[in-house]
Amino acid sequence: MKKRVRRMKKRVRRMKKRARRMKKRVRSMKKKAYRDREMNSQRDSKWIHVDQVLHHQYFVWTTRRLPRQTRDRLRHLSRVGSPEEFSTEPFLPGTFSPYTEPHSEEFLIAMGDNNVTGPKCTYDEDFKRFLLPAIYSVVFLIGLPLNGAVILKNWRLRPNLTRSNIYMLNLAMADFLYVMSLPLLIYNYGNHDYWPFGELACKLVRFQFYSNLHGSILFLTCISLQRYVGICHPMAGWHKQGGRRLAWVVCGGVWLVVALLCAPTFYYASTGTQRNRTVCYDLSRPEHSTDYYPYGMALTCLGFLLPFMGVVVCYCRMGRLLCRPPSYQGVNMAASMEKRDKAVKMIIIVVTVFAVSFLPFHLTKTMYLLIRTLPGAPCATRNLFSVIYKCTRPFASMNSVLDPILFYFTQPRFRKSTRILVTKITTLRDREPRCEKVKNLTYNPRLFRTNV
């Protein structure tokens, strides 16, 4: 029994010596880690969890109660001699990182998730709390009544609508549906990207944004093609055979194409967790960024680039035709000048909408998708393009306000009906009620004189 006690005491002394040696090694590794971190500040994110790693390493070497695979991994870490060697092998999620949560940005930075392309960066997005809610509130307060008034006005006149007005009615419907979803985004960005409405609402809001965006582009393209055919081919009868029925069929086809183009948004757009908060991702989750890139580029090409090229070609040919002298066309001078002014006004309107709303957004989105998928892009560049892209996102929402202002309120018939409605409202407000007039009547003896 005494021999067994002596052996146990010797074993305890050996364990204590080993523990002291391990503590010295831990202190030396910590000093070297902190010294290298100060020398190279760009690799600061790699050393966030050095204390936790060394603490668990000491725990494994003293107790030897962890699984063999974990002990082998920690023995490899104990032989690390430089910061470059320290980051060659990823850590084990769930084994020795109790201070990070799965799917958070800190977790991706510390663990080196292989599904996320490029360096693990933390984006500075505090500006969204002030910029996006303010602009979305303005778009909601202005776009909701304007698009609602346009829909009601055109719906009352739907038996007498022209083909261009049919396209404009569908354009206003797309804008109205998008504006109805803005209160959710205003609440989200105003509360530091907190999304409490569930994953289905997140998918619907993102789908509504992109369907409105590309639906507006396609309906503007239809209006431009209709204007091009009416100016450059006025005597051709093939485009007049279908009439309004053909315009409604084209609108149905546009809605179907938009639904097919934006359907993958229901797969990529989802909710996640960042900094212990539920967020709604705009494009895709970080681990799906590589898979989203081909779809994002295809959506830009089919939903913006091809329609934009068609609009440019149509307006170039229209401009060349309108620059000719009126005498060459064999029509009346006054009628020709009136049609020319109307066509030039339509060209300016469509070019303005494309230049303000659609072109900056798609340009910055394409650059952001490209930078996000590059493996060697530094974090500063990623953050810069992320800020630029998210600053141009409100411009894409401004088309919900520009469409009714630039199109419907520039038409003489709509302006006249709006002016009549406003005058009726003001006259009814200024007119006194009949009961008030009766109360204000006083007795006048001259009115009641009679000749006897």
Short mmCIF file of C-alpha atoms in Angstrom, two decimals:
data_model
loop_
_atom_site.label_atom_id
_atom_site.label_comp_id
_atom_site.label_asym_id
_atom_site.label_seq_id
_atom_site.Cartn_x
_atom_site.Cartn_y
_atom_site.Cartn_z
CA MET A 1 0.00 0.00 0.00
CA LYS A 2 2.85 2.38 0.85
CA LYS A 3 4.53 1.59 -2.45
CA ARG A 4 1.34 2.39 -4.30
CA VAL A 5 1.10 5.72 -2.47
CA ARG A 6 4.70 6.57 -3.37
CA ARG A 7 4.04 5.73 -7.00
CA MET A 8 0.98 7.96 -7.01
CA LYS A 9 2.97 10.81 -5.44
CA LYS A 10 5.66 10.44 -8.12
CA ARG A 11 2.98 10.48 -10.79
CA VAL A 12 1.48 13.63 -9.29
CA ARG A 13 4.90 15.32 -9.22
CA ARG A 14 5.46 14.40 -12.86
CA MET A 15 2.06 15.80 -13.79
CA LYS A 16 2.83 19.03 -11.94
CA LYS A 17 6.15 19.38 -13.75
CA ARG A 18 4.44 18.74 -17.05
CA ALA A 19 1.81 21.33 -16.17
CA ARG A 20 4.48 23.92 -15.33
CA ARG A 21 6.27 23.23 -18.61
CA MET A 22 2.97 23.54 -20.45
CA LYS A 23 2.21 26.86 -18.77
CA LYS A 24 5.61 28.20 -19.84
CA ARG A 25 4.96 27.04 -23.39
CA VAL A 26 1.52 28.67 -23.35
CA ARG A 27 2.98 31.97 -22.17
CA SER A 28 5.67 31.90 -24.86
CA MET A 29 3.14 31.12 -27.58
CA LYS A 30 0.86 33.92 -26.39
CA LYS A 31 3.72 36.40 -26.37
CA LYS A 32 4.75 35.39 -29.88
CA ALA A 33 1.15 35.52 -31.11
CA TYR A 34 0.57 39.01 -29.71
CA ARG A 35 3.91 40.23 -31.07
CA ASP A 36 3.16 38.94 -34.56
CA ARG A 37 -0.34 40.37 -34.41
CA GLU A 38 1.00 43.83 -33.66
CA MET A 39 3.44 43.54 -36.56
CA ASN A 40 0.77 42.57 -39.04
CA SER A 41 -2.60 44.13 -38.20
CA GLN A 42 -4.28 42.74 -41.31
CA ARG A 43 -4.20 39.25 -39.81
CA ASP A 44 -5.84 40.36 -36.63
CA SER A 45 -8.92 38.24 -37.28
CA LYS A 46 -6.84 35.04 -37.25
CA TRP A 47 -5.88 35.57 -33.61
CA ILE A 48 -9.28 36.27 -32.14
CA HIS A 49 -9.51 32.88 -30.44
CA VAL A 50 -5.85 32.22 -29.56
CA ASP A 51 -6.58 32.36 -25.83
CA GLN A 52 -9.35 29.80 -26.12
CA VAL A 53 -7.19 27.47 -28.24
CA LEU A 54 -4.26 27.58 -25.84
CA HIS A 55 -6.53 27.12 -22.85
CA HIS A 56 -8.05 23.96 -24.35
CA GLN A 57 -4.61 22.75 -25.42
CA TYR A 58 -3.44 22.95 -21.80
CA PHE A 59 -6.62 21.21 -20.68
CA VAL A 60 -6.07 18.29 -23.08
CA TRP A 61 -2.42 17.76 -22.13
CA THR A 62 -3.21 17.73 -18.42
CA THR A 63 -6.39 15.66 -18.32
CA ARG A 64 -6.28 13.56 -21.54
CA ARG A 65 -10.06 13.14 -21.57
CA LEU A 66 -10.90 14.48 -25.04
CA PRO A 67 -11.28 12.24 -28.12
CA ARG A 68 -8.19 11.03 -29.90
CA GLN A 69 -8.90 13.04 -33.06
CA THR A 70 -9.10 16.25 -31.05
CA ARG A 71 -5.88 15.42 -29.18
CA ASP A 72 -4.08 14.83 -32.50
CA ARG A 73 -5.34 18.14 -33.82
CA LEU A 74 -4.19 19.96 -30.69
CA ARG A 75 -0.78 18.26 -30.81
CA HIS A 76 -0.43 19.65 -34.31
CA LEU A 77 -1.28 23.11 -32.97
CA SER A 78 1.25 22.74 -30.15
CA ARG A 79 4.04 22.32 -32.70
CA VAL A 80 3.14 25.58 -34.45
CA GLY A 81 6.13 27.85 -34.92
CA SER A 82 4.82 30.77 -37.03
CA PRO A 83 1.53 32.56 -37.73
CA GLU A 84 1.45 31.12 -41.24
CA GLU A 85 1.59 27.59 -39.88
CA PHE A 86 -1.05 28.42 -37.32
CA SER A 87 -3.70 29.09 -40.00
CA THR A 88 -2.93 26.19 -42.35
CA GLU A 89 -5.52 23.82 -40.89
CA PRO A 90 -9.07 24.87 -39.94
CA PHE A 91 -10.35 24.51 -36.41
CA LEU A 92 -12.97 21.99 -35.41
CA PRO A 93 -16.39 23.64 -35.05
CA GLY A 94 -18.01 22.74 -31.78
CA THR A 95 -14.82 21.28 -30.19
CA PHE A 96 -13.07 24.26 -28.66
CA SER A 97 -14.83 27.49 -29.57
CA PRO A 98 -17.48 28.10 -26.92
CA TYR A 99 -17.59 31.87 -27.43
CA THR A 100 -18.89 31.99 -31.01
CA GLU A 101 -22.24 31.04 -32.47
CA PRO A 102 -22.78 29.03 -35.65
CA HIS A 103 -23.58 30.96 -38.85
CA SER A 104 -22.44 34.29 -37.34
CA GLU A 105 -19.80 36.53 -38.87
CA GLU A 106 -17.47 35.98 -35.90
CA PHE A 107 -17.84 32.22 -36.35
CA LEU A 108 -16.92 32.44 -40.04
CA ILE A 109 -13.92 34.65 -39.23
CA ALA A 110 -12.58 32.36 -36.52
CA MET A 111 -13.29 28.98 -38.06
CA GLY A 112 -12.18 29.69 -41.62
CA ASP A 113 -15.28 28.24 -43.28
CA ASN A 114 -14.28 26.77 -46.62
CA ASN A 115 -17.67 27.51 -48.21
CA VAL A 116 -17.16 31.27 -48.02
CA THR A 117 -15.00 32.53 -50.85
CA GLY A 118 -12.02 34.74 -50.12
CA PRO A 119 -10.99 36.28 -46.81
CA LYS A 120 -13.43 36.38 -43.93
CA CYS A 121 -14.47 40.02 -43.67
CA THR A 122 -16.78 42.00 -41.43
CA TYR A 123 -18.67 44.67 -43.40
CA ASP A 124 -19.37 48.13 -42.03
CA GLU A 125 -23.09 48.64 -42.70
CA ASP A 126 -24.10 51.16 -40.07
CA PHE A 127 -25.02 53.68 -42.77
CA LYS A 128 -28.02 51.54 -43.78
CA ARG A 129 -29.76 52.40 -40.52
CA PHE A 130 -30.14 56.04 -41.60
CA LEU A 131 -30.01 56.02 -45.41
CA LEU A 132 -32.37 53.22 -46.42
CA PRO A 133 -35.26 53.90 -43.99
CA ALA A 134 -35.32 57.59 -44.95
CA ILE A 135 -35.42 56.97 -48.70
CA TYR A 136 -37.84 54.06 -48.44
CA SER A 137 -40.17 56.19 -46.32
CA VAL A 138 -40.17 58.94 -48.97
CA VAL A 139 -40.83 56.38 -51.72
CA PHE A 140 -43.68 54.85 -49.71
CA LEU A 141 -45.36 58.15 -48.84
CA ILE A 142 -45.16 59.49 -52.41
CA GLY A 143 -45.37 56.33 -54.49
CA LEU A 144 -48.39 54.77 -52.77
CA PRO A 145 -50.93 57.56 -53.52
CA LEU A 146 -49.50 58.33 -56.97
CA ASN A 147 -49.58 54.75 -58.22
CA GLY A 148 -52.95 54.17 -56.57
CA ALA A 149 -54.42 57.21 -58.33
CA VAL A 150 -52.99 56.11 -61.68
CA ILE A 151 -54.41 52.59 -61.29
CA LEU A 152 -57.87 53.88 -60.37
CA LYS A 153 -57.91 56.41 -63.21
CA ASN A 154 -56.83 53.92 -65.88
CA TRP A 155 -59.07 51.17 -64.51
CA ARG A 156 -62.12 53.39 -64.88
CA LEU A 157 -61.15 54.07 -68.50
CA ARG A 158 -60.07 50.51 -69.32
CA PRO A 159 -62.52 50.04 -72.28
CA ASN A 160 -60.95 53.06 -74.00
CA LEU A 161 -57.31 52.50 -73.08
CA THR A 162 -54.67 52.62 -75.77
CA ARG A 163 -51.90 50.04 -75.97
CA SER A 164 -49.39 52.38 -74.35
CA ASN A 165 -51.81 53.07 -71.50
CA ILE A 166 -52.26 49.33 -70.96
CA TYR A 167 -48.52 48.95 -70.51
CA MET A 168 -48.51 51.95 -68.18
CA LEU A 169 -51.33 50.43 -66.11
CA ASN A 170 -49.35 47.23 -65.59
CA LEU A 171 -46.28 49.28 -64.77
CA ALA A 172 -48.22 51.14 -62.07
CA MET A 173 -49.50 47.83 -60.67
CA ALA A 174 -45.94 46.51 -60.34
CA ASP A 175 -44.85 49.71 -58.59
CA PHE A 176 -47.86 49.63 -56.26
CA LEU A 177 -47.17 46.03 -55.17
CA TYR A 178 -43.55 46.87 -54.43
CA VAL A 179 -44.42 50.00 -52.46
CA MET A 180 -46.76 47.94 -50.26
CA SER A 181 -43.76 45.85 -49.09
CA LEU A 182 -41.61 48.82 -48.07
CA PRO A 183 -42.83 49.11 -44.43
CA LEU A 184 -41.20 45.77 -43.63
CA LEU A 185 -37.87 46.95 -45.03
CA ILE A 186 -38.15 50.27 -43.20
CA TYR A 187 -38.60 48.43 -39.90
CA ASN A 188 -35.78 46.01 -40.75
CA TYR A 189 -33.11 48.59 -41.57
CA GLY A 190 -34.23 50.96 -38.83
CA ASN A 191 -33.59 48.23 -36.21
CA HIS A 192 -30.03 47.30 -37.23
CA ASP A 193 -31.01 44.67 -39.83
CA TYR A 194 -33.25 42.83 -37.38
CA TRP A 195 -35.84 40.71 -39.24
CA PRO A 196 -38.63 39.34 -37.00
CA PHE A 197 -41.13 38.50 -39.76
CA GLY A 198 -39.95 34.99 -40.66
CA GLU A 199 -38.24 33.41 -43.64
CA LEU A 200 -41.29 33.36 -45.92
CA ALA A 201 -41.78 37.12 -45.58
CA CYS A 202 -38.06 37.61 -46.31
CA LYS A 203 -38.32 35.61 -49.53
CA LEU A 204 -41.50 37.44 -50.58
CA VAL A 205 -40.00 40.89 -50.00
CA ARG A 206 -36.84 40.10 -51.97
CA PHE A 207 -38.88 38.52 -54.75
CA GLN A 208 -41.13 41.59 -54.84
CA PHE A 209 -38.14 43.92 -55.18
CA TYR A 210 -36.57 42.09 -58.12
CA SER A 211 -39.90 41.37 -59.84
CA ASN A 212 -40.79 45.07 -59.67
CA LEU A 213 -37.34 46.03 -60.91
CA HIS A 214 -37.27 43.76 -63.95
CA GLY A 215 -41.00 44.11 -64.59
CA SER A 216 -40.58 47.89 -64.81
CA ILE A 217 -37.69 47.44 -67.22
CA LEU A 218 -39.67 45.11 -69.48
CA PHE A 219 -42.80 47.28 -69.47
CA LEU A 220 -40.70 50.34 -70.34
CA THR A 221 -39.21 48.30 -73.16
CA CYS A 222 -42.71 47.45 -74.41
CA ILE A 223 -43.66 51.15 -74.34
CA SER A 224 -40.49 52.01 -76.26
CA LEU A 225 -41.16 49.33 -78.89
CA GLN A 226 -44.74 50.56 -79.26
CA ARG A 227 -43.51 54.11 -79.76
CA TYR A 228 -40.83 52.93 -82.22
CA VAL A 229 -43.33 51.03 -84.37
CA GLY A 230 -45.73 53.97 -84.38
CA ILE A 231 -43.04 56.43 -85.53
CA CYS A 232 -40.73 54.40 -87.76
CA HIS A 233 -43.40 52.10 -89.29
CA PRO A 234 -46.66 54.09 -89.20
CA MET A 235 -48.14 52.52 -92.34
CA ALA A 236 -47.51 48.90 -91.33
CA GLY A 237 -50.68 47.09 -90.33
CA TRP A 238 -49.21 43.99 -88.72
CA HIS A 239 -48.87 45.65 -85.31
CA LYS A 240 -52.47 46.96 -85.38
CA GLN A 241 -54.22 43.66 -86.01
CA GLY A 242 -54.32 42.50 -82.39
CA GLY A 243 -55.15 45.88 -80.92
CA ARG A 244 -55.71 46.10 -77.18
CA ARG A 245 -56.11 42.33 -76.87
CA LEU A 246 -52.57 41.84 -78.14
CA ALA A 247 -51.31 44.39 -75.60
CA TRP A 248 -52.97 42.48 -72.74
CA VAL A 249 -51.44 39.22 -74.02
CA VAL A 250 -48.01 40.86 -74.12
CA CYS A 251 -48.48 42.09 -70.54
CA GLY A 252 -49.37 38.56 -69.43
CA GLY A 253 -46.24 37.25 -71.12
CA VAL A 254 -44.14 39.91 -69.38
CA TRP A 255 -45.51 38.89 -65.97
CA LEU A 256 -44.75 35.24 -66.74
CA VAL A 257 -41.18 36.00 -67.83
CA VAL A 258 -40.60 38.11 -64.71
CA ALA A 259 -41.91 35.31 -62.48
CA LEU A 260 -39.59 32.78 -64.13
CA LEU A 261 -36.57 35.09 -63.95
CA CYS A 262 -37.08 35.92 -60.27
CA ALA A 263 -38.22 32.47 -59.09
CA PRO A 264 -34.70 31.42 -57.90
CA THR A 265 -34.88 34.31 -55.43
CA PHE A 266 -37.07 32.07 -53.26
CA TYR A 267 -34.11 29.68 -52.99
CA TYR A 268 -31.25 32.12 -52.45
CA ALA A 269 -32.96 34.74 -50.27
CA SER A 270 -33.25 33.48 -46.70
CA THR A 271 -32.77 34.44 -43.09
CA GLY A 272 -29.66 33.90 -41.00
CA THR A 273 -28.01 34.83 -37.72
CA GLN A 274 -25.41 37.58 -37.30
CA ARG A 275 -24.33 38.96 -33.93
CA ASN A 276 -27.18 37.08 -32.21
CA ARG A 277 -29.76 38.78 -34.48
CA THR A 278 -31.95 37.36 -37.25
CA VAL A 279 -31.18 39.01 -40.60
CA CYS A 280 -32.72 38.77 -44.07
CA TYR A 281 -30.05 38.34 -46.75
CA ASP A 282 -30.52 40.43 -49.88
CA LEU A 283 -28.71 38.33 -52.48
CA SER A 284 -27.79 35.05 -50.80
CA ARG A 285 -26.21 33.59 -47.70
CA PRO A 286 -22.39 33.94 -47.48
CA GLU A 287 -21.86 30.23 -48.11
CA HIS A 288 -23.94 30.43 -51.33
CA SER A 289 -22.12 33.41 -52.84
CA THR A 290 -20.27 31.27 -55.39
CA ASP A 291 -23.48 29.52 -56.46
CA TYR A 292 -25.38 32.82 -56.72
CA TYR A 293 -22.85 34.45 -59.06
CA PRO A 294 -23.97 32.71 -62.33
CA TYR A 295 -27.63 33.36 -61.56
CA GLY A 296 -26.97 37.00 -60.66
CA MET A 297 -25.09 37.61 -63.90
CA ALA A 298 -27.76 35.83 -65.96
CA LEU A 299 -30.48 37.91 -64.29
CA THR A 300 -28.58 41.11 -65.08
CA CYS A 301 -28.05 40.13 -68.72
CA LEU A 302 -31.59 38.89 -69.41
CA GLY A 303 -33.47 41.30 -67.18
CA PHE A 304 -31.53 44.50 -67.86
CA LEU A 305 -28.81 44.35 -70.50
CA LEU A 306 -30.86 42.92 -73.39
CA PRO A 307 -33.89 45.22 -72.82
CA PHE A 308 -31.59 48.20 -72.39
CA MET A 309 -29.81 47.44 -75.68
CA GLY A 310 -33.20 47.10 -77.41
CA VAL A 311 -34.34 50.46 -76.03
CA VAL A 312 -31.10 52.13 -77.14
CA VAL A 313 -31.39 50.72 -80.68
CA CYS A 314 -35.05 51.79 -80.98
CA TYR A 315 -34.38 55.31 -79.76
CA CYS A 316 -31.33 55.72 -81.97
CA ARG A 317 -33.41 54.90 -85.03
CA MET A 318 -36.24 57.11 -83.80
CA GLY A 319 -33.83 59.98 -83.22
CA ARG A 320 -32.35 59.63 -86.69
CA LEU A 321 -35.84 59.70 -88.21
CA LEU A 322 -37.00 62.64 -86.12
CA CYS A 323 -33.95 64.69 -87.10
CA ARG A 324 -35.08 64.77 -90.72
CA PRO A 325 -36.88 67.89 -91.99
CA PRO A 326 -40.69 67.60 -91.88
CA SER A 327 -41.01 68.32 -95.61
CA TYR A 328 -39.35 65.01 -96.41
CA GLN A 329 -42.11 63.09 -94.68
CA GLY A 330 -45.01 64.56 -96.66
CA VAL A 331 -47.13 65.56 -93.68
CA ASN A 332 -48.45 68.78 -92.24
CA MET A 333 -45.86 70.94 -90.49
CA ALA A 334 -47.87 71.58 -87.29
CA ALA A 335 -48.92 67.95 -86.88
CA SER A 336 -45.38 66.80 -87.56
CA MET A 337 -43.91 69.14 -84.97
CA GLU A 338 -46.50 68.06 -82.38
CA LYS A 339 -45.74 64.37 -82.92
CA ARG A 340 -42.03 65.09 -82.88
CA ASP A 341 -42.23 66.92 -79.56
CA LYS A 342 -44.28 64.11 -78.04
CA ALA A 343 -41.82 61.47 -79.24
CA VAL A 344 -38.81 63.45 -78.04
CA LYS A 345 -40.47 63.89 -74.65
CA MET A 346 -41.03 60.13 -74.41
CA ILE A 347 -37.38 59.47 -75.31
CA ILE A 348 -36.17 61.86 -72.61
CA ILE A 349 -38.48 60.27 -70.03
CA VAL A 350 -37.37 56.68 -70.66
CA VAL A 351 -33.69 57.61 -70.81
CA THR A 352 -34.06 59.51 -67.52
CA VAL A 353 -35.68 56.54 -65.78
CA PHE A 354 -33.00 54.16 -67.04
CA ALA A 355 -30.16 56.52 -66.17
CA VAL A 356 -31.38 57.32 -62.65
CA SER A 357 -32.93 54.06 -61.48
CA PHE A 358 -31.60 51.06 -63.34
CA LEU A 359 -28.12 51.72 -64.71
CA PRO A 360 -26.28 52.61 -61.44
CA PHE A 361 -27.87 49.73 -59.54
CA HIS A 362 -27.02 47.03 -62.09
CA LEU A 363 -23.52 48.39 -62.65
CA THR A 364 -22.62 48.37 -58.96
CA LYS A 365 -24.38 45.04 -58.39
CA THR A 366 -22.31 43.38 -61.13
CA MET A 367 -19.07 44.77 -59.71
CA TYR A 368 -20.04 43.71 -56.18
CA LEU A 369 -20.85 40.15 -57.29
CA LEU A 370 -17.54 39.93 -59.12
CA ILE A 371 -15.51 41.22 -56.16
CA ARG A 372 -17.39 39.01 -53.72
CA THR A 373 -16.46 35.83 -55.59
CA LEU A 374 -12.77 36.67 -56.12
CA PRO A 375 -10.69 34.62 -53.65
CA GLY A 376 -7.86 37.16 -53.37
CA ALA A 377 -9.89 40.34 -52.94
CA PRO A 378 -8.93 42.21 -49.73
CA CYS A 379 -11.51 43.09 -47.12
CA ALA A 380 -11.18 46.83 -47.74
CA THR A 381 -12.13 46.40 -51.41
CA ARG A 382 -15.03 44.13 -50.53
CA ASN A 383 -16.33 46.60 -47.98
CA LEU A 384 -16.02 49.51 -50.45
CA PHE A 385 -18.01 47.79 -53.20
CA SER A 386 -20.57 46.57 -50.67
CA VAL A 387 -21.17 50.15 -49.50
CA ILE A 388 -21.41 51.45 -53.09
CA TYR A 389 -23.86 48.73 -54.10
CA LYS A 390 -26.11 49.24 -51.10
CA CYS A 391 -26.06 53.01 -51.58
CA THR A 392 -27.37 52.62 -55.15
CA ARG A 393 -30.13 50.22 -54.10
CA PRO A 394 -32.51 53.09 -53.17
CA PHE A 395 -32.13 54.48 -56.69
CA ALA A 396 -33.70 51.28 -58.00
CA SER A 397 -36.66 51.93 -55.70
CA MET A 398 -37.08 55.49 -56.97
CA ASN A 399 -38.61 54.21 -60.21
CA SER A 400 -41.83 53.63 -58.23
CA VAL A 401 -42.04 57.42 -57.88
CA LEU A 402 -40.53 58.41 -61.22
CA ASP A 403 -42.88 56.27 -63.31
CA PRO A 404 -46.16 58.02 -62.38
CA ILE A 405 -44.57 61.47 -62.27
CA LEU A 406 -42.73 61.26 -65.57
CA PHE A 407 -45.30 59.32 -67.57
CA TYR A 408 -48.83 59.88 -66.37
CA PHE A 409 -48.54 63.48 -65.24
CA THR A 410 -46.93 64.52 -68.53
CA GLN A 411 -49.95 63.41 -70.57
CA PRO A 412 -52.32 66.30 -71.37
CA ARG A 413 -55.49 64.25 -70.84
CA PHE A 414 -54.39 63.03 -67.44
CA ARG A 415 -53.24 66.51 -66.43
CA LYS A 416 -56.59 67.95 -67.47
CA SER A 417 -58.61 65.37 -65.52
CA THR A 418 -56.39 65.84 -62.48
CA ARG A 419 -56.82 69.62 -62.66
CA ILE A 420 -60.62 69.25 -62.88
CA LEU A 421 -60.63 66.92 -59.87
CA VAL A 422 -58.54 69.35 -57.83
CA THR A 423 -60.79 72.28 -58.73
CA LYS A 424 -63.89 70.30 -57.73
CA ILE A 425 -62.36 69.48 -54.37
CA THR A 426 -61.34 73.08 -53.71
CA THR A 427 -64.74 74.48 -54.75
CA LEU A 428 -66.55 72.03 -52.51
CA ARG A 429 -64.32 73.03 -49.63
CA ASP A 430 -64.84 76.76 -50.19
CA ARG A 431 -68.60 76.48 -50.69
CA GLU A 432 -70.63 76.94 -47.51
CA PRO A 433 -73.20 74.35 -46.54
CA ARG A 434 -76.85 75.14 -47.17
CA CYS A 435 -77.79 74.99 -43.50
CA GLU A 436 -75.12 77.54 -42.67
CA LYS A 437 -76.60 79.91 -45.27
CA VAL A 438 -80.07 79.56 -43.75
CA LYS A 439 -78.74 80.35 -40.31
CA ASN A 440 -77.00 83.46 -41.57
CA LEU A 441 -80.20 84.91 -43.13
CA THR A 442 -81.54 88.02 -41.34
CA TYR A 443 -84.94 89.73 -41.56
CA ASN A 444 -85.02 92.43 -44.20
CA PRO A 445 -88.34 94.45 -44.27
CA ARG A 446 -87.74 95.60 -47.83
CA LEU A 447 -87.97 92.03 -49.03
CA PHE A 448 -91.46 91.66 -47.52
CA ARG A 449 -93.05 94.95 -48.75
CA THR A 450 -96.21 94.55 -50.71
CA ASN A 451 -98.22 97.14 -52.63
CA VAL A 452 -101.75 97.25 -51.30
#
